[in-house]
Amino acid sequence: MDGFGSLTGHLLIASTLIVEQTFFRSVVLILEHGDDGAAGLVLNQPTDEPVAELLPMWAESVADPGVIHIGGPVEPDVGIGLCPGTTGGASPLPGVSLVDLESGPKPTQRGARIYAGYSGWGPGQLESELAEGSWYLVGASPDDPFSNSEDLWTAVLRRQPGKLAMVANFPADPSLN
């Protein structure tokens, strides 16, 4: 892990160097990080696909706007669910639990968010991307996975100290500046 320690539970914020659409202005919650690589979920890429169409038993238990989010380009047919609070599932971040989508929601599992696919990095790959400045590594809040995903990149950057907060003002298309 090249001296980073575990990054599980942290956020990766796409730097202004990332211009490819898959991760442009993305906010990624790291679910797992170790010597074998890392896996995370892009938190701010909602689709137009209602949860009710793919997972009807979860329709009443998901956070607004009630749509599937793209968790990343790896295994897009795999669904991953996060729920606020501690619901007995594994926790990538204090106050957030992974949920079993196949068994259906428990009465305590309200405000969930459902992701299709995930983001993955091989051994040392994420550390290399951090070293080259592709990502900003910041602390996560338990509210981040359930926040208004369209404004999440800006909101997370604005709450950072110092110069990193100024990056939130960087225009999406610098040529229009």
Short mmCIF file of C-alpha atoms in Angstrom, two decimals:
data_model
loop_
_atom_site.label_atom_id
_atom_site.label_comp_id
_atom_site.label_asym_id
_atom_site.label_seq_id
_atom_site.Cartn_x
_atom_site.Cartn_y
_atom_site.Cartn_z
CA MET A 1 0.00 0.00 0.00
CA ASP A 2 3.08 2.18 -0.32
CA GLY A 3 2.81 3.90 3.05
CA PHE A 4 -0.79 5.03 2.60
CA GLY A 5 -2.33 2.64 5.12
CA SER A 6 -5.90 1.58 4.51
CA LEU A 7 -7.99 4.15 2.66
CA THR A 8 -11.26 2.31 3.37
CA GLY A 9 -13.98 4.80 4.30
CA HIS A 10 -12.27 7.77 2.62
CA LEU A 11 -13.41 9.70 -0.44
CA LEU A 12 -11.57 10.12 -3.70
CA ILE A 13 -12.46 13.38 -5.41
CA ALA A 14 -11.58 13.51 -9.10
CA SER A 15 -9.03 16.24 -9.67
CA THR A 16 -9.32 18.63 -12.55
CA LEU A 17 -6.78 16.42 -14.38
CA ILE A 18 -9.43 13.73 -14.93
CA VAL A 19 -11.34 14.64 -18.08
CA GLU A 20 -12.56 11.22 -19.25
CA GLN A 21 -16.31 10.88 -18.71
CA THR A 22 -16.27 7.79 -16.49
CA PHE A 23 -14.67 9.65 -13.59
CA PHE A 24 -15.09 13.33 -14.55
CA ARG A 25 -15.96 15.22 -11.33
CA SER A 26 -16.66 11.97 -9.56
CA VAL A 27 -16.73 11.34 -5.83
CA VAL A 28 -15.76 7.77 -4.92
CA LEU A 29 -16.26 6.12 -1.52
CA ILE A 30 -13.52 3.54 -0.92
CA LEU A 31 -15.20 0.33 0.27
CA GLU A 32 -12.03 -1.77 0.51
CA HIS A 33 -8.33 -1.01 0.24
CA GLY A 34 -5.38 -3.29 0.86
CA ASP A 35 -2.35 -4.96 -0.66
CA ASP A 36 -4.56 -6.60 -3.32
CA GLY A 37 -5.94 -3.26 -4.57
CA ALA A 38 -9.01 -1.17 -3.90
CA ALA A 39 -12.73 -1.07 -4.63
CA GLY A 40 -15.14 1.80 -4.31
CA LEU A 41 -18.41 3.32 -5.43
CA VAL A 42 -18.89 6.47 -7.49
CA LEU A 43 -21.47 8.34 -5.40
CA ASN A 44 -22.55 11.02 -7.84
CA GLN A 45 -23.63 9.38 -11.10
CA PRO A 46 -27.38 8.80 -11.00
CA THR A 47 -29.11 7.15 -13.94
CA ASP A 48 -32.68 7.63 -15.16
CA GLU A 49 -33.47 4.01 -14.25
CA PRO A 50 -35.94 3.81 -11.33
CA VAL A 51 -35.03 1.34 -8.59
CA ALA A 52 -38.66 0.14 -8.79
CA GLU A 53 -38.06 -1.32 -12.26
CA LEU A 54 -35.01 -3.41 -11.35
CA LEU A 55 -35.46 -4.05 -7.63
CA PRO A 56 -39.14 -3.46 -6.84
CA MET A 57 -38.82 -4.73 -3.26
CA TRP A 58 -36.41 -1.83 -2.55
CA ALA A 59 -38.53 0.91 -4.18
CA GLU A 60 -39.97 2.21 -0.89
CA SER A 61 -36.64 2.04 0.97
CA VAL A 62 -34.35 4.12 -1.26
CA ALA A 63 -33.36 7.75 -0.95
CA ASP A 64 -34.66 10.33 -3.40
CA PRO A 65 -34.59 10.47 -6.37
CA GLY A 66 -35.21 6.70 -6.27
CA VAL A 67 -32.93 5.78 -9.17
CA ILE A 68 -30.03 3.41 -9.70
CA HIS A 69 -26.61 5.07 -9.49
CA ILE A 70 -23.57 3.99 -11.50
CA GLY A 71 -21.02 2.76 -8.96
CA GLY A 72 -18.32 2.34 -11.57
CA PRO A 73 -17.35 0.58 -14.75
CA VAL A 74 -16.47 -2.81 -13.20
CA GLU A 75 -19.17 -5.50 -13.29
CA PRO A 76 -22.10 -3.16 -14.13
CA ASP A 77 -24.59 -6.01 -13.61
CA VAL A 78 -23.62 -6.32 -9.93
CA GLY A 79 -25.80 -4.35 -7.51
CA ILE A 80 -24.42 -2.87 -4.30
CA GLY A 81 -26.57 -1.18 -1.69
CA LEU A 82 -25.67 1.29 1.04
CA CYS A 83 -27.93 2.30 3.88
CA PRO A 84 -27.53 5.00 6.53
CA GLY A 85 -26.97 3.73 10.06
CA THR A 86 -25.79 0.41 11.33
CA THR A 87 -28.08 -2.30 10.05
CA GLY A 88 -25.96 -5.36 10.78
CA GLY A 89 -24.14 -5.34 7.43
CA ALA A 90 -20.48 -4.61 6.84
CA SER A 91 -19.59 -0.95 7.26
CA PRO A 92 -17.19 0.83 4.88
CA LEU A 93 -17.65 4.03 6.91
CA PRO A 94 -19.03 4.60 10.43
CA GLY A 95 -22.74 5.34 10.05
CA VAL A 96 -23.07 3.56 6.68
CA SER A 97 -23.83 -0.13 6.10
CA LEU A 98 -23.68 -2.39 3.08
CA VAL A 99 -27.03 -4.12 2.53
CA ASP A 100 -28.02 -7.45 1.04
CA LEU A 101 -30.10 -6.50 -1.99
CA GLU A 102 -31.33 -10.04 -2.61
CA SER A 103 -33.03 -10.51 0.75
CA GLY A 104 -34.98 -7.27 0.52
CA PRO A 105 -34.96 -4.37 2.94
CA LYS A 106 -35.39 -4.73 6.68
CA PRO A 107 -37.76 -2.26 8.38
CA THR A 108 -34.74 -0.31 9.67
CA GLN A 109 -33.21 0.05 6.20
CA ARG A 110 -34.62 3.36 4.98
CA GLY A 111 -32.91 5.93 2.76
CA ALA A 112 -30.77 3.36 0.94
CA ARG A 113 -28.95 4.01 -2.30
CA ILE A 114 -28.44 1.31 -4.94
CA TYR A 115 -25.39 1.23 -7.22
CA ALA A 116 -24.76 -0.76 -10.41
CA GLY A 117 -21.15 -1.83 -10.68
CA TYR A 118 -18.14 -0.54 -8.80
CA SER A 119 -14.76 1.05 -9.35
CA GLY A 120 -11.64 -1.06 -8.94
CA TRP A 121 -7.87 -0.66 -8.81
CA GLY A 122 -5.18 -3.34 -8.93
CA PRO A 123 -2.30 -3.54 -6.43
CA GLY A 124 -0.54 -0.17 -6.25
CA GLN A 125 -2.70 1.38 -9.00
CA LEU A 126 -4.70 3.72 -6.76
CA GLU A 127 -1.56 4.80 -4.90
CA SER A 128 0.04 5.68 -8.26
CA GLU A 129 -3.00 7.70 -9.31
CA LEU A 130 -2.94 9.57 -5.99
CA ALA A 131 0.79 10.30 -6.36
CA GLU A 132 0.29 11.72 -9.88
CA GLY A 133 -2.49 14.03 -8.67
CA SER A 134 -5.48 12.39 -10.36
CA TRP A 135 -7.43 12.24 -7.09
CA TYR A 136 -7.80 14.29 -3.94
CA LEU A 137 -8.05 12.05 -0.87
CA VAL A 138 -10.39 13.44 1.80
CA GLY A 139 -12.39 12.27 4.77
CA ALA A 140 -15.94 11.06 4.21
CA SER A 141 -19.12 11.97 6.02
CA PRO A 142 -21.83 9.33 6.60
CA ASP A 143 -24.20 11.65 4.71
CA ASP A 144 -22.12 11.66 1.51
CA PRO A 145 -23.54 8.47 -0.09
CA PHE A 146 -27.10 9.80 0.36
CA SER A 147 -26.59 13.48 -0.54
CA ASN A 148 -27.77 15.28 -3.66
CA SER A 149 -25.42 13.57 -6.05
CA GLU A 150 -25.42 16.33 -8.68
CA ASP A 151 -23.77 18.80 -6.28
CA LEU A 152 -21.59 16.34 -4.35
CA TRP A 153 -18.24 17.10 -6.05
CA THR A 154 -18.58 20.80 -5.31
CA ALA A 155 -20.01 20.30 -1.80
CA VAL A 156 -17.24 17.95 -0.67
CA LEU A 157 -14.52 20.23 -2.02
CA ARG A 158 -16.06 23.32 -0.39
CA ARG A 159 -15.91 21.74 3.05
CA GLN A 160 -12.16 21.08 2.73
CA PRO A 161 -9.62 23.39 4.36
CA GLY A 162 -7.32 25.75 2.49
CA LYS A 163 -6.66 25.76 -1.22
CA LEU A 164 -8.57 22.54 -1.90
CA ALA A 165 -11.84 24.37 -1.19
CA MET A 166 -11.06 26.75 -4.05
CA VAL A 167 -11.03 23.85 -6.54
CA ALA A 168 -14.83 23.71 -6.09
CA ASN A 169 -15.01 26.92 -8.17
CA PHE A 170 -13.13 25.39 -11.11
CA PRO A 171 -15.46 25.50 -14.15
CA ALA A 172 -16.58 22.19 -15.67
CA ASP A 173 -15.47 23.53 -19.06
CA PRO A 174 -12.46 25.84 -18.55
CA SER A 175 -12.66 27.02 -22.18
CA LEU A 176 -15.86 28.88 -21.25
CA ASN A 177 -14.05 30.86 -18.56
#
